[in-house]
GROMACS .gro file of N, CA and C in nm:
model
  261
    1UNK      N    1  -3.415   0.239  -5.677
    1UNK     CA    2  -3.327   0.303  -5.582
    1UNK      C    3  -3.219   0.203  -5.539
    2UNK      N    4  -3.105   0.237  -5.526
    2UNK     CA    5  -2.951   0.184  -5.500
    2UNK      C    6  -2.970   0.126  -5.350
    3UNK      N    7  -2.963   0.006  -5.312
    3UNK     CA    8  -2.956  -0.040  -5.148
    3UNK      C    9  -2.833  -0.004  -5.094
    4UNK      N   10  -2.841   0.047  -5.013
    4UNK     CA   11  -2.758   0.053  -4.950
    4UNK      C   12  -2.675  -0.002  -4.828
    5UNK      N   13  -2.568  -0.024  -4.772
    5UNK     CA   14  -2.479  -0.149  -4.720
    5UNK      C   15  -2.524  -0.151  -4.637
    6UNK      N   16  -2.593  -0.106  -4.546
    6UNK     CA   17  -2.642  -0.183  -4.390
    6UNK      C   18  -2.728  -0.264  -4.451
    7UNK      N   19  -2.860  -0.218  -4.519
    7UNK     CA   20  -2.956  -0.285  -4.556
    7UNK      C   21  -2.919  -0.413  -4.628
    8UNK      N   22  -2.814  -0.374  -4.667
    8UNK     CA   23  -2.757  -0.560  -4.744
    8UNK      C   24  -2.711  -0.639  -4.691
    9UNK      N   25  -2.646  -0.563  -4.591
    9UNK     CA   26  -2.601  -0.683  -4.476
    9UNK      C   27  -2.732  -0.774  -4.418
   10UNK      N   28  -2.805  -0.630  -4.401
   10UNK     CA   29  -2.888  -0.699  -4.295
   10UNK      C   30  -3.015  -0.816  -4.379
   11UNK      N   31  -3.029  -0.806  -4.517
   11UNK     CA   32  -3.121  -0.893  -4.610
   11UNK      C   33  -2.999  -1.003  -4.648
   12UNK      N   34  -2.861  -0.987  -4.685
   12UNK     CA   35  -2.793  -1.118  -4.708
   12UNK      C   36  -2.698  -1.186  -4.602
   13UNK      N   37  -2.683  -1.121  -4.474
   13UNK     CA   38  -2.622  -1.162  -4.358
   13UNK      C   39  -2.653  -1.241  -4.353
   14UNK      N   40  -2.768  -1.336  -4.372
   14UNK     CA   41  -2.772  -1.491  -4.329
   14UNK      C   42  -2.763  -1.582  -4.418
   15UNK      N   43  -2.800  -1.481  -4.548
   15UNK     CA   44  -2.743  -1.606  -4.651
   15UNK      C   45  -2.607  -1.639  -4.614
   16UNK      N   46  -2.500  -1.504  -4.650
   16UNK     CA   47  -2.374  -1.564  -4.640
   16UNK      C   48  -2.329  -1.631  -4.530
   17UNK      N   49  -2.410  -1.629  -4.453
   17UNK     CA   50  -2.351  -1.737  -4.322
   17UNK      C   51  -2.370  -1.860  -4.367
   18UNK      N   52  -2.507  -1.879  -4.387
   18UNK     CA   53  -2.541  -2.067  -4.442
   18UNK      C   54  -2.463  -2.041  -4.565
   19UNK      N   55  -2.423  -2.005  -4.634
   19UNK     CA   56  -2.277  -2.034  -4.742
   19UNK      C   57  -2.175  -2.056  -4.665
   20UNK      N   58  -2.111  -2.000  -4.576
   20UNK     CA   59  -1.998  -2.058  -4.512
   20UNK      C   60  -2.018  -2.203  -4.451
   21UNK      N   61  -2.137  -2.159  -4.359
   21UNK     CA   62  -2.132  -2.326  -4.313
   21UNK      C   63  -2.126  -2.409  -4.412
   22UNK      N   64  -2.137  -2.430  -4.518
   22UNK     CA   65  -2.217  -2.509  -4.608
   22UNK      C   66  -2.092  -2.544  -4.708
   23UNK      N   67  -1.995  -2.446  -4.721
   23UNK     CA   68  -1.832  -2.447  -4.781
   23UNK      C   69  -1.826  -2.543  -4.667
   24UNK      N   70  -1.807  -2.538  -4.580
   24UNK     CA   71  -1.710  -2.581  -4.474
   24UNK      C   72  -1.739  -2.702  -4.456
   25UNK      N   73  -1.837  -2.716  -4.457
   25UNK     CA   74  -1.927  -2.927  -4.462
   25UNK      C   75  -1.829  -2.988  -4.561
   26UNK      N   76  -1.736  -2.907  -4.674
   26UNK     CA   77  -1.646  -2.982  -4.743
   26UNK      C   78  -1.570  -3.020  -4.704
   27UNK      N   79  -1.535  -3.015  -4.597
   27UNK     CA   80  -1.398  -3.052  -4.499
   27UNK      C   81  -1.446  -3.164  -4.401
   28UNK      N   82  -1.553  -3.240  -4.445
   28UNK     CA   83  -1.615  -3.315  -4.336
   28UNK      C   84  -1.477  -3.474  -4.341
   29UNK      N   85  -1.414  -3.455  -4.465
   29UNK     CA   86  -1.332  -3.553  -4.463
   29UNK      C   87  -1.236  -3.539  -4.364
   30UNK      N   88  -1.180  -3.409  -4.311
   30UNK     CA   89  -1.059  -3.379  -4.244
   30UNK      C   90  -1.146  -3.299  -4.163
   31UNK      N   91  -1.159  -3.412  -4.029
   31UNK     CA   92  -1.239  -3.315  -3.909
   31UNK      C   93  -1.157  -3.251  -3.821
   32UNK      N   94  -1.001  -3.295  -3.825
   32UNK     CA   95  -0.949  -3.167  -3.767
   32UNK      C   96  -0.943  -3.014  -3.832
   33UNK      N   97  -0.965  -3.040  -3.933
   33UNK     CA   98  -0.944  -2.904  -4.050
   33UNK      C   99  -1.078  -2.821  -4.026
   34UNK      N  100  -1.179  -2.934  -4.046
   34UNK     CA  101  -1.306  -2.851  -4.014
   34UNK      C  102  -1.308  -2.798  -3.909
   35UNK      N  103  -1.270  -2.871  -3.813
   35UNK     CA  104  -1.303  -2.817  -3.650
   35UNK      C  105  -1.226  -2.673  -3.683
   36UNK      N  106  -1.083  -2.671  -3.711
   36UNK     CA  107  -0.997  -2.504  -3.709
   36UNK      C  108  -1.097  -2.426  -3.812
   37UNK      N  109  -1.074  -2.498  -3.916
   37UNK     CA  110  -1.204  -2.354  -3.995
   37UNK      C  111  -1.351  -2.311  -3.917
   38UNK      N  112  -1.420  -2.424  -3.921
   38UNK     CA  113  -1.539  -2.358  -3.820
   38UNK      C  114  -1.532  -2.252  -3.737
   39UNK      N  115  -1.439  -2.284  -3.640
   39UNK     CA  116  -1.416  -2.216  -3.520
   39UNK      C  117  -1.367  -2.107  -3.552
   40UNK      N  118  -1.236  -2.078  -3.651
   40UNK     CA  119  -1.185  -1.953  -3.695
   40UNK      C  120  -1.333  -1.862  -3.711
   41UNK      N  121  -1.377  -1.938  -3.828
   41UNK     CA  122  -1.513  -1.828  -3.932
   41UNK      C  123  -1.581  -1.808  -3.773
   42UNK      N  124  -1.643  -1.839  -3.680
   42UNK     CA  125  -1.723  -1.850  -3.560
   42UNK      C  126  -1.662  -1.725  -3.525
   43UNK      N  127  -1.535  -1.674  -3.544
   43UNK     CA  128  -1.510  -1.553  -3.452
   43UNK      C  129  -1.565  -1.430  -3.498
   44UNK      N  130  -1.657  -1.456  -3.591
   44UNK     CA  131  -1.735  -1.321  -3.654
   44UNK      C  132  -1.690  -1.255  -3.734
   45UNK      N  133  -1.662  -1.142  -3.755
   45UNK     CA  134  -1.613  -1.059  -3.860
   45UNK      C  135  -1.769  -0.982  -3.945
   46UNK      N  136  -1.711  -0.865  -4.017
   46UNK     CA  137  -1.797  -0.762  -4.109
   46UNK      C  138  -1.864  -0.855  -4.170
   47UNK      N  139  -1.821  -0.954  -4.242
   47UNK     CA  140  -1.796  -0.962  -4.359
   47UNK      C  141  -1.827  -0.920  -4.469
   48UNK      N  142  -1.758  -0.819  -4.504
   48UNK     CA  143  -1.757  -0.713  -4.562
   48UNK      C  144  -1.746  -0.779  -4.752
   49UNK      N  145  -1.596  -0.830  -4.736
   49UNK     CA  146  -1.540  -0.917  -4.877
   49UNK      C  147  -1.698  -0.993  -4.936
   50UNK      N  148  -1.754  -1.079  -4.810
   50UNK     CA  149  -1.829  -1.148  -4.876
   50UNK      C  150  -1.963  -1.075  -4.918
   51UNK      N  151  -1.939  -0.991  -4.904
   51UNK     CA  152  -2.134  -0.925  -4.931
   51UNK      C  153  -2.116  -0.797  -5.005
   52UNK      N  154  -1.997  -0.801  -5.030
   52UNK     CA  155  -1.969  -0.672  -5.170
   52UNK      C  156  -2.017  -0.778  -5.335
   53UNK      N  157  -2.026  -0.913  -5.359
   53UNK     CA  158  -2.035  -0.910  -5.498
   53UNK      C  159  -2.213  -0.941  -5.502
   54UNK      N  160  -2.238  -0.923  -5.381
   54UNK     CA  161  -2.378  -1.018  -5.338
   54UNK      C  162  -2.454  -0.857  -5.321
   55UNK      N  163  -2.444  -0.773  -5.271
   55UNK     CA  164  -2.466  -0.597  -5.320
   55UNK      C  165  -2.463  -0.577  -5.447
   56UNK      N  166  -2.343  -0.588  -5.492
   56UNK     CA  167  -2.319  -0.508  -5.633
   56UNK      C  168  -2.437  -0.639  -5.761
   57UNK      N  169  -2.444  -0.749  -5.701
   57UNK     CA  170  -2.529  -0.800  -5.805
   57UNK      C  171  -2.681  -0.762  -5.767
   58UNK      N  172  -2.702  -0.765  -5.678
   58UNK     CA  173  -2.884  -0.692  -5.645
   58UNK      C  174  -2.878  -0.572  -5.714
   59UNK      N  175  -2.779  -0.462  -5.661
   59UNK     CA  176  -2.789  -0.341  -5.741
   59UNK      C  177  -2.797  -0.320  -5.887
   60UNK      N  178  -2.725  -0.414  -5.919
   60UNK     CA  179  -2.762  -0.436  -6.057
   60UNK      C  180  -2.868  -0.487  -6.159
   61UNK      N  181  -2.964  -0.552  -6.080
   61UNK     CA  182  -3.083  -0.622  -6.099
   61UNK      C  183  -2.998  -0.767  -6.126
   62UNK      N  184  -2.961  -0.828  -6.017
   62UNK     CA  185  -2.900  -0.977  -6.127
   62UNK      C  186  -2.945  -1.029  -6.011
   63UNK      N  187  -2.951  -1.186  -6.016
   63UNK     CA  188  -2.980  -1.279  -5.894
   63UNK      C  189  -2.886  -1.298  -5.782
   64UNK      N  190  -2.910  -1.245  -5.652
   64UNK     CA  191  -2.827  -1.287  -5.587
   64UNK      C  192  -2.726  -1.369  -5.562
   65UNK      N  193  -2.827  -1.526  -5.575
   65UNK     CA  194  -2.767  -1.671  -5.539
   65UNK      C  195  -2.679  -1.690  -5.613
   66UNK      N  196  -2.672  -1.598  -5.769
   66UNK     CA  197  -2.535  -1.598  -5.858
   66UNK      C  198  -2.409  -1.551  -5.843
   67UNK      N  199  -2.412  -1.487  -5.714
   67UNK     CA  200  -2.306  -1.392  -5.662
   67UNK      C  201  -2.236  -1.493  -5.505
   68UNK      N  202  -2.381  -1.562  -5.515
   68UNK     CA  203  -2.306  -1.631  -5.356
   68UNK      C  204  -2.170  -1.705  -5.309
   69UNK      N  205  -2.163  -1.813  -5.403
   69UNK     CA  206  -2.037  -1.857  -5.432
   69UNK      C  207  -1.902  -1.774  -5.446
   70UNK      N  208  -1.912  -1.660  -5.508
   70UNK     CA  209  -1.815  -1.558  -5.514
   70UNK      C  210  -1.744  -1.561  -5.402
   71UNK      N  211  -1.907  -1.446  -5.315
   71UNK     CA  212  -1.883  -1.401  -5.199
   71UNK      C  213  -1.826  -1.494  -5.081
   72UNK      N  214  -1.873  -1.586  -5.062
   72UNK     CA  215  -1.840  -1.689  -4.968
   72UNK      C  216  -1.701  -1.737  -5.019
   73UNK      N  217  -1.676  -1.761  -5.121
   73UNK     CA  218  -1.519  -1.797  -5.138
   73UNK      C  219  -1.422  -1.689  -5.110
   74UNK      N  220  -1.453  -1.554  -5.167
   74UNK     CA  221  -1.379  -1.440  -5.105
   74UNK      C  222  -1.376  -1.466  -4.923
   75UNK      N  223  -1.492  -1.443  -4.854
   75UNK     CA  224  -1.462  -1.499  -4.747
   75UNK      C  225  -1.352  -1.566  -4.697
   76UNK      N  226  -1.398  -1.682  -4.705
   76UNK     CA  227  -1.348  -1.780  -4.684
   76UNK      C  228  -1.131  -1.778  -4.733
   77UNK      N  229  -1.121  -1.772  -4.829
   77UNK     CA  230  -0.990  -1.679  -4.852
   77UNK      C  231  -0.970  -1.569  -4.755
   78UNK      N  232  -0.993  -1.466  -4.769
   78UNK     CA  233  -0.936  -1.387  -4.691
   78UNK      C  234  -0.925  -1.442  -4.558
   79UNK      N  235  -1.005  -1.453  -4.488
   79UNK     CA  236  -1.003  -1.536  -4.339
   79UNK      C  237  -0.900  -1.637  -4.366
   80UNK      N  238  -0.846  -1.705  -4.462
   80UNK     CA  239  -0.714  -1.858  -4.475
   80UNK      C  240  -0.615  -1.713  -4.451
   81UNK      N  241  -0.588  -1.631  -4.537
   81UNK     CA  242  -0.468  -1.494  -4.577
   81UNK      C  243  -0.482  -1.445  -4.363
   82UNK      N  244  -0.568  -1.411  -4.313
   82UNK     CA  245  -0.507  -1.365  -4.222
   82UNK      C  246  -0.522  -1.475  -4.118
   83UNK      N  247  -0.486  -1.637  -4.060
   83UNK     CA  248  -0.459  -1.719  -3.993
   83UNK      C  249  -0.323  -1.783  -4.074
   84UNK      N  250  -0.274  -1.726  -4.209
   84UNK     CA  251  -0.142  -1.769  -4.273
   84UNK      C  252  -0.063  -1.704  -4.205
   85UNK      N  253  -0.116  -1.544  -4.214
   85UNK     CA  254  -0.033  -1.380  -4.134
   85UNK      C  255   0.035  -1.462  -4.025
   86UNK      N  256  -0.047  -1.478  -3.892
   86UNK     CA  257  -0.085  -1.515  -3.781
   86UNK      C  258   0.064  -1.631  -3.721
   87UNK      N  259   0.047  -1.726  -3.828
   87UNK     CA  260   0.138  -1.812  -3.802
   87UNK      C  261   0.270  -1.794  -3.797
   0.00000   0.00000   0.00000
């Protein structure tokens, strides 16, 4: 049976969070950079972008953790696209 999107949120919602944090530890060189990204991603959001390739690979029978990187970089992009808007 096909999962459906609450239920995926609610089984990969925390992965993709510890993926963001965990992108973002890359910025430990430029702690002003980190500090603005952290704090941006902190304001919550669906995240919708990031848990569509992380769905569509469960549904498919494939491994999640193969989709994570995707998802979290989609993230992570879109959130840079609307603080570019912004400016």
């Amino acid at each position: 049976m096909t999962m459906g999107f609450e239920e995926a949120k609610a089984r990969f919602g925390q992965l993709i969070e510890q993926g963001v944090v965990t992108a973002l530890g890359s910025l430990r060189q430029t702690p002003w950079l980190m500090e603005m990204a952290t704090y941006h991603m902190r304001t919550g959001g669906k995240r919708i972008r990031a848990l569509i390739p992380l769905w569509l690979c469960d549904n498919r029978g494939g491994r999640v953790v193969d989709a994570l990187e995707l998802g979290v970089g989609l993230e992570i992009l879109h959130n840079a696209t609307l603080i570019h808007d912004d400016a």
